CSV table of C-alpha atoms in Angstrom, one decimal:
chain,number,residue,atom,x,y,z
A,9,MET,CA,-189.7,39.7,152.2
A,10,ARG,CA,-192.9,40.4,150.2
A,11,ALA,CA,-193.3,38.2,147.2
A,12,LEU,CA,-195.8,37.7,144.3
A,13,LEU,CA,-196.3,34.1,143.2
A,14,VAL,CA,-197.6,33.8,139.6
A,15,VAL,CA,-199.2,30.3,139.1
A,16,ASN,CA,-200.0,28.8,135.8
A,17,PRO,CA,-202.8,26.3,136.5
A,18,ALA,CA,-202.2,24.6,133.1
A,19,ALA,CA,-198.6,23.8,134.0
A,20,THR,CA,-198.1,20.3,132.6
A,21,THR,CA,-196.0,18.6,135.4
A,22,THR,CA,-197.6,19.9,138.6
A,23,SER,CA,-201.0,18.9,140.0
A,24,ALA,CA,-203.3,21.2,142.0
A,25,ARG,CA,-202.3,19.4,145.2
A,26,THR,CA,-198.6,19.8,144.4
A,27,ARG,CA,-199.1,23.5,143.7
A,28,ASP,CA,-200.9,23.9,147.1
A,29,VAL,CA,-198.0,22.3,148.9
A,30,LEU,CA,-195.5,24.5,147.1
A,31,ILE,CA,-197.6,27.6,147.9
A,32,HIS,CA,-197.7,26.7,151.6
A,33,ALA,CA,-194.0,26.1,151.7
A,34,LEU,CA,-193.2,29.4,150.2
A,35,ALA,CA,-195.7,31.3,152.4
A,36,SER,CA,-194.0,29.9,155.5
A,37,GLU,CA,-190.9,31.9,154.6
A,38,MET,CA,-192.2,35.1,153.2
A,39,LYS,CA,-195.2,37.4,152.9
A,40,LEU,CA,-196.7,35.8,149.8
A,41,GLU,CA,-199.5,36.7,147.5
A,42,ALA,CA,-200.4,33.9,145.1
A,43,VAL,CA,-202.3,34.7,141.8
A,44,THR,CA,-203.4,32.1,139.3
A,45,THR,CA,-203.2,33.2,135.7
A,46,GLU,CA,-206.6,33.3,133.9
A,47,TYR,CA,-205.7,34.3,130.3
A,48,ARG,CA,-202.8,34.6,127.8
A,49,GLY,CA,-200.6,37.5,128.8
A,50,HIS,CA,-201.9,37.5,132.5
A,51,ALA,CA,-198.4,36.6,133.8
A,52,ARG,CA,-197.0,39.5,131.9
A,53,ASP,CA,-199.6,41.9,133.4
A,54,LEU,CA,-198.7,40.6,136.9
A,55,GLY,CA,-195.0,41.1,136.3
A,56,ARG,CA,-195.6,44.6,135.2
A,57,ARG,CA,-197.7,45.2,138.3
A,58,ALA,CA,-194.9,44.0,140.5
A,59,ALA,CA,-192.3,46.2,138.7
A,60,GLU,CA,-194.5,49.2,139.3
A,61,ALA,CA,-195.1,48.4,143.0
A,62,ASP,CA,-193.0,49.8,145.7
A,63,ASP,CA,-193.4,46.9,148.1
A,64,ILE,CA,-192.7,43.7,146.1
A,65,ASP,CA,-189.2,42.3,146.5
A,66,LEU,CA,-189.6,39.1,144.5
A,67,VAL,CA,-191.7,37.5,141.8
A,68,VAL,CA,-191.9,33.7,141.7
A,69,ALA,CA,-193.0,32.1,138.4
A,70,LEU,CA,-194.6,28.6,138.9
A,71,GLY,CA,-195.0,27.2,135.4
A,72,GLY,CA,-193.1,26.5,132.2
A,73,ASP,CA,-190.9,28.6,130.0
A,74,GLY,CA,-193.9,30.5,128.6
A,75,THR,CA,-195.0,31.6,132.0
A,76,VAL,CA,-191.4,32.7,132.8
A,77,ASN,CA,-191.2,34.6,129.6
A,78,GLU,CA,-194.4,36.5,130.3
A,79,VAL,CA,-193.3,37.4,133.8
A,80,VAL,CA,-189.9,38.7,132.5
A,81,ASN,CA,-191.6,40.8,129.9
A,82,GLY,CA,-193.8,42.3,132.5
A,83,LEU,CA,-190.9,43.0,134.9
A,84,LEU,CA,-188.9,44.6,132.1
A,85,HIS,CA,-191.7,46.5,130.4
A,86,ALA,CA,-189.9,49.8,131.1
A,87,GLY,CA,-186.4,48.4,130.6
A,88,PRO,CA,-183.9,46.5,132.7
A,89,ASP,CA,-182.9,47.8,136.1
A,90,PRO,CA,-181.7,44.8,138.3
A,91,ASP,CA,-180.8,47.0,141.3
A,92,ARG,CA,-184.3,48.4,141.5
A,93,LEU,CA,-186.7,45.8,140.1
A,94,PRO,CA,-187.9,42.8,142.0
A,95,GLY,CA,-185.9,39.7,141.7
A,96,LEU,CA,-187.2,36.6,139.8
A,97,ALA,CA,-187.4,33.1,141.1
A,98,VAL,CA,-188.6,30.1,139.0
A,99,VAL,CA,-190.3,26.9,140.1
A,100,PRO,CA,-190.4,24.7,137.0
A,101,GLY,CA,-193.8,23.3,136.1
A,102,GLY,CA,-193.6,22.9,132.3
A,103,SER,CA,-192.6,20.0,130.0
A,104,THR,CA,-189.0,21.2,129.3
A,105,ASN,CA,-188.2,24.1,131.7
A,106,VAL,CA,-185.1,25.2,129.8
A,107,PHE,CA,-184.5,28.5,131.6
A,108,ALA,CA,-184.8,27.0,135.1
A,109,ARG,CA,-182.5,24.1,134.2
A,110,ALA,CA,-180.0,26.4,132.6
A,111,LEU,CA,-179.8,28.2,135.9
A,112,GLY,CA,-178.9,24.9,137.6
A,113,LEU,CA,-182.3,24.3,139.3
A,114,PRO,CA,-183.7,20.8,139.7
A,115,ASN,CA,-186.3,19.9,137.2
A,116,ASP,CA,-188.7,18.7,139.9
A,117,ALA,CA,-191.0,21.4,141.3
A,118,VAL,CA,-190.7,20.3,144.9
A,119,GLU,CA,-186.9,20.0,144.8
A,120,ALA,CA,-186.7,23.3,143.0
A,121,THR,CA,-188.8,24.9,145.8
A,122,GLY,CA,-186.4,23.6,148.4
A,123,ALA,CA,-183.4,24.9,146.4
A,124,LEU,CA,-185.2,28.3,146.1
A,125,LEU,CA,-185.8,28.5,149.9
A,126,ASP,CA,-182.2,27.7,150.6
A,127,ALA,CA,-181.1,30.4,148.1
A,128,LEU,CA,-183.3,33.0,149.8
A,129,ARG,CA,-182.0,32.1,153.2
A,130,GLU,CA,-178.4,32.4,151.9
A,131,ARG,CA,-179.2,35.5,149.8
A,132,ARG,CA,-177.9,33.8,146.6
A,133,THR,CA,-178.6,35.9,143.5
A,134,ARG,CA,-177.3,36.1,140.0
A,135,THR,CA,-177.7,38.8,137.4
A,136,VAL,CA,-178.1,37.3,133.9
A,137,SER,CA,-178.2,38.6,130.4
A,138,LEU,CA,-181.3,38.5,128.2
A,139,GLY,CA,-182.2,38.9,124.6
A,140,LEU,CA,-184.4,41.5,123.1
A,141,ALA,CA,-186.2,41.2,119.8
A,142,SER,CA,-187.8,44.2,118.1
A,143,GLY,CA,-189.1,45.4,114.7
A,144,THR,CA,-186.5,46.7,112.3
A,145,PRO,CA,-186.8,50.4,111.4
A,146,GLY,CA,-187.8,50.9,107.7
A,147,THR,CA,-189.3,47.5,107.3
A,148,ASP,CA,-192.9,46.2,107.3
A,149,ASP,CA,-192.3,44.9,110.8
A,150,GLU,CA,-190.9,48.1,112.4
A,151,ALA,CA,-194.1,48.5,114.5
A,152,VAL,CA,-193.9,45.0,116.1
A,153,PRO,CA,-193.6,45.5,119.9
A,154,GLU,CA,-190.3,44.6,121.6
A,155,ARG,CA,-190.1,41.3,123.4
A,156,TRP,CA,-187.6,39.9,125.8
A,157,PHE,CA,-186.5,36.2,125.7
A,158,THR,CA,-184.6,34.3,128.4
A,159,PHE,CA,-182.8,31.4,126.6
A,160,CYS,CA,-183.5,31.3,122.9
A,161,ALA,CA,-185.2,32.6,119.8
A,162,GLY,CA,-185.5,31.1,116.3
A,163,PHE,CA,-186.2,32.5,112.8
A,164,GLY,CA,-187.0,30.0,110.1
A,165,PHE,CA,-187.1,26.2,110.3
A,166,ASP,CA,-187.0,25.7,114.1
A,167,ALA,CA,-189.7,28.3,114.6
A,168,GLY,CA,-191.8,26.5,112.1
A,169,VAL,CA,-191.5,23.3,114.2
A,170,VAL,CA,-192.6,25.2,117.3
A,171,GLY,CA,-195.6,26.5,115.4
A,172,ARG,CA,-196.6,23.0,114.3
A,173,VAL,CA,-196.2,21.7,117.9
A,174,GLU,CA,-198.5,24.5,119.2
A,175,GLN,CA,-201.1,23.5,116.6
A,176,GLN,CA,-201.0,19.9,117.7
A,177,ARG,CA,-201.3,21.0,121.4
A,178,GLU,CA,-204.4,23.1,120.6
A,179,ARG,CA,-205.9,19.9,119.2
A,180,GLY,CA,-205.4,18.2,122.5
A,181,LYS,CA,-202.1,16.4,121.9
A,182,ARG,CA,-199.7,16.2,124.8
A,183,SER,CA,-196.3,18.0,124.6
A,184,THR,CA,-193.9,15.2,124.3
A,185,HIS,CA,-190.5,14.8,122.7
A,186,ALA,CA,-191.9,12.4,120.3
A,187,LEU,CA,-194.4,15.0,119.2
A,188,TYR,CA,-191.5,17.5,118.6
A,189,LEU,CA,-189.6,14.9,116.5
A,190,ARG,CA,-192.6,14.2,114.3
A,191,GLN,CA,-193.1,17.9,113.7
A,192,VAL,CA,-189.4,18.2,112.8
A,193,VAL,CA,-189.9,15.7,110.0
A,194,ARG,CA,-193.1,17.3,108.8
A,195,GLN,CA,-191.5,20.8,108.8
A,196,PHE,CA,-188.6,19.4,106.8
A,197,LEU,CA,-190.8,17.7,104.2
A,198,GLY,CA,-192.8,21.0,103.8
A,199,GLU,CA,-189.8,23.4,103.8
A,200,GLN,CA,-189.7,25.1,100.5
A,201,ASN,CA,-186.4,27.0,101.0
A,202,ARG,CA,-184.4,24.2,102.5
A,203,ARG,CA,-181.7,24.2,99.7
A,204,HIS,CA,-181.6,27.9,99.1
A,205,GLY,CA,-182.1,29.9,102.3
A,206,THR,CA,-183.8,33.3,102.4
A,207,ILE,CA,-182.3,34.8,105.6
A,208,THR,CA,-179.5,37.4,105.7
A,209,LEU,CA,-177.7,38.2,109.0
A,210,GLU,CA,-176.4,41.8,109.2
A,211,ARG,CA,-174.3,43.3,112.0
A,212,PRO,CA,-172.3,46.5,112.3
A,213,GLY,CA,-168.9,46.5,110.7
A,214,GLU,CA,-169.1,43.0,109.3
A,215,GLU,CA,-169.9,41.4,106.0
A,216,PRO,CA,-173.5,40.0,105.8
A,217,VAL,CA,-174.1,36.3,106.2
A,218,ARG,CA,-176.4,35.3,103.5
A,219,ASP,CA,-178.7,32.5,102.4
A,220,LEU,CA,-179.5,30.9,105.8
A,221,VAL,CA,-182.3,28.5,106.0
A,222,LEU,CA,-182.6,28.8,109.8
A,223,SER,CA,-181.1,30.8,112.6
A,224,ILE,CA,-181.1,29.8,116.2
A,225,ILE,CA,-180.3,32.6,118.7
A,226,CYS,CA,-179.1,31.4,122.0
A,227,ASN,CA,-178.8,33.4,125.3
A,228,THR,CA,-177.5,30.4,127.2
A,229,SER,CA,-176.4,26.8,126.8
A,230,PRO,CA,-178.0,24.2,126.6
A,231,TRP,CA,-180.4,25.4,123.9
A,232,THR,CA,-183.0,22.9,124.9
A,233,TYR,CA,-183.4,19.4,126.4
A,234,LEU,CA,-184.6,16.0,125.1
A,235,GLY,CA,-185.7,14.4,128.3
A,236,ASN,CA,-182.6,14.6,130.5
A,237,ARG,CA,-180.3,15.1,127.5
A,238,PRO,CA,-179.0,18.7,127.1
A,239,VAL,CA,-178.8,19.9,123.5
A,240,TYR,CA,-176.0,22.5,122.7
A,241,ALA,CA,-176.7,24.5,119.6
A,242,SER,CA,-174.2,27.2,120.7
A,243,PRO,CA,-171.9,25.7,123.4
A,244,GLU,CA,-170.2,29.1,124.2
A,245,ALA,CA,-173.5,30.9,124.9
A,246,SER,CA,-174.0,31.9,128.5
A,247,PHE,CA,-175.9,34.2,130.8
A,248,GLU,CA,-172.7,36.3,131.2
A,249,THR,CA,-172.3,37.3,127.5
A,250,ALA,CA,-174.6,38.7,124.8
A,251,LEU,CA,-176.2,36.5,122.1
A,252,ASP,CA,-174.9,33.5,120.1
A,253,VAL,CA,-176.2,32.5,116.7
A,254,LEU,CA,-176.2,29.1,114.9
A,255,GLY,CA,-177.1,29.5,111.2
A,256,LEU,CA,-177.5,26.7,108.6
A,257,SER,CA,-177.5,27.5,104.9
A,258,ARG,CA,-178.7,24.1,103.7
A,259,LEU,CA,-181.1,21.4,104.9
A,260,SER,CA,-180.8,18.6,102.4
A,261,THR,CA,-181.7,15.1,103.6
A,262,PRO,CA,-178.0,14.2,104.3
A,263,SER,CA,-177.2,17.5,105.9
A,264,ILE,CA,-180.2,17.5,108.2
A,265,ALA,CA,-179.4,14.0,109.3
A,266,ARG,CA,-175.8,15.1,110.0
A,267,TYR,CA,-176.8,18.2,111.9
A,268,ALA,CA,-179.5,16.4,113.9
A,269,THR,CA,-176.9,13.8,114.9
A,270,GLN,CA,-174.5,16.5,115.9
A,271,LEU,CA,-177.2,18.2,118.0
A,272,LEU,CA,-178.1,14.9,119.7
A,273,THR,CA,-174.4,14.2,120.5
A,274,SER,CA,-173.5,17.9,121.2
A,275,SER,CA,-171.5,18.8,124.3
A,276,PRO,CA,-170.3,21.9,126.1
A,277,GLU,CA,-167.2,21.7,124.0
A,278,ARG,CA,-168.7,21.0,120.5
A,279,GLY,CA,-171.9,21.9,118.8
A,280,PRO,CA,-173.1,21.6,115.1
A,281,HIS,CA,-170.4,22.3,112.6
A,282,GLY,CA,-169.6,21.9,108.9
A,283,LYS,CA,-169.4,23.9,105.7
A,284,HIS,CA,-173.1,24.9,105.8
A,285,ALA,CA,-173.0,25.8,109.5
A,286,VAL,CA,-172.2,29.3,110.8
A,287,SER,CA,-171.5,29.9,114.5
A,288,LEU,CA,-171.2,33.4,115.9
A,289,HIS,CA,-170.5,34.3,119.5
A,290,ASP,CA,-171.3,37.2,121.9
A,291,LEU,CA,-173.3,39.4,119.5
A,292,THR,CA,-174.7,42.6,120.9
A,293,ASP,CA,-176.6,43.9,117.9
A,294,PHE,CA,-177.7,42.2,114.6
A,295,THR,CA,-180.6,42.0,112.3
A,296,LEU,CA,-182.1,39.0,110.4
A,297,HIS,CA,-183.8,39.8,107.1
A,298,SER,CA,-185.7,37.3,105.0
A,299,LYS,CA,-186.8,37.6,101.3
A,300,VAL,CA,-190.1,35.9,102.3
A,301,PRO,CA,-192.1,35.9,105.6
A,302,LEU,CA,-190.8,33.3,108.0
A,303,PRO,CA,-191.9,32.0,111.4
A,304,LEU,CA,-190.4,33.5,114.6
A,305,GLN,CA,-190.3,31.9,118.0
A,306,MET,CA,-189.0,33.1,121.4
A,307,ASP,CA,-188.6,30.8,124.4
A,308,GLY,CA,-190.7,28.2,122.6
A,309,ASP,CA,-193.6,30.5,121.8
A,310,HIS,CA,-194.6,30.9,118.2
A,311,LEU,CA,-195.1,34.5,117.3
A,312,GLY,CA,-196.2,34.4,113.7
A,313,LEU,CA,-194.5,35.4,110.5
A,314,ARG,CA,-191.8,38.1,110.1
A,315,THR,CA,-189.6,39.4,107.3
A,316,SER,CA,-187.1,41.2,109.6
A,317,VAL,CA,-186.2,41.1,113.3
A,318,THR,CA,-183.5,43.1,115.1
A,319,PHE,CA,-181.9,41.4,118.1
A,320,THR,CA,-180.0,43.0,121.0
A,321,GLY,CA,-178.1,41.1,123.6
A,322,VAL,CA,-178.3,42.9,127.0
A,323,ARG,CA,-175.8,41.9,129.7
A,324,ARG,CA,-176.8,42.1,133.4
A,325,ALA,CA,-180.5,42.6,132.6
A,326,LEU,CA,-182.3,40.6,135.4
A,327,ARG,CA,-181.6,39.5,138.9
A,328,VAL,CA,-182.6,35.9,139.6
A,329,ILE,CA,-182.6,33.8,142.8
A,330,VAL,CA,-180.4,30.7,142.4
């Protein structure tokens, strides 16, 4: 087997020595080319190169969810084709590693490498669904390039939190769960539309869902993790179905306390609920419109402000080694 290993040297939970050990372990089992990313978007470019090559069977992403997202967007730049495209394997190296953990991989890079080598020897693969976000025809955002996401996207409040966290990290702060919680509070205090949402969800053949303050789009469950605690925004979401949506139409102080508690105590059987919560399951096509520009995030990466985003849930989009 010929494989391309994409290494993010800034991965927060792996040292240079650990990465060297992992590279040698993988190289002992396959013909491996290891490339260290040097700029934002480099992992995407490497994924595209692998997709266009005739002799690469596997791409291994060593890094966090951002690295994985870039590799996936490179692999699928011309669209999904799991029978033809190289498979994807993930060695978690970020602070949260939602995609890898949702696949059932250990959160430790060394243990995950061992699990990956076992899966390769036993030829264990899985074909998973992905989400695709694109500009909406006839809107100011129609020219925005398409982008795939592996586990979640967010439009509104939660994307604003992600943007605040990125700003803090650019100032040298470490990505910790305490940092996220502080930014949740700051985003809440600065949220101008928390009582009267500006988002409308439209889908073919159904009445619009109006006045949402936030919308969380899930491709799998859990949606994220707080340490070792899984958080289930949409418990029914899975890699076998299309997309699930959790929408909230109000974020008063009592309601955000209630929904935050529900998220922290969520389970595979029950997620956030109540008269201001909307849960939709297995959506293939829908569009989110906002009366004002709102932040958008995908797989934990803040993508700026949008007024409209069209989402597509694509089943059997990517072959992964598990």
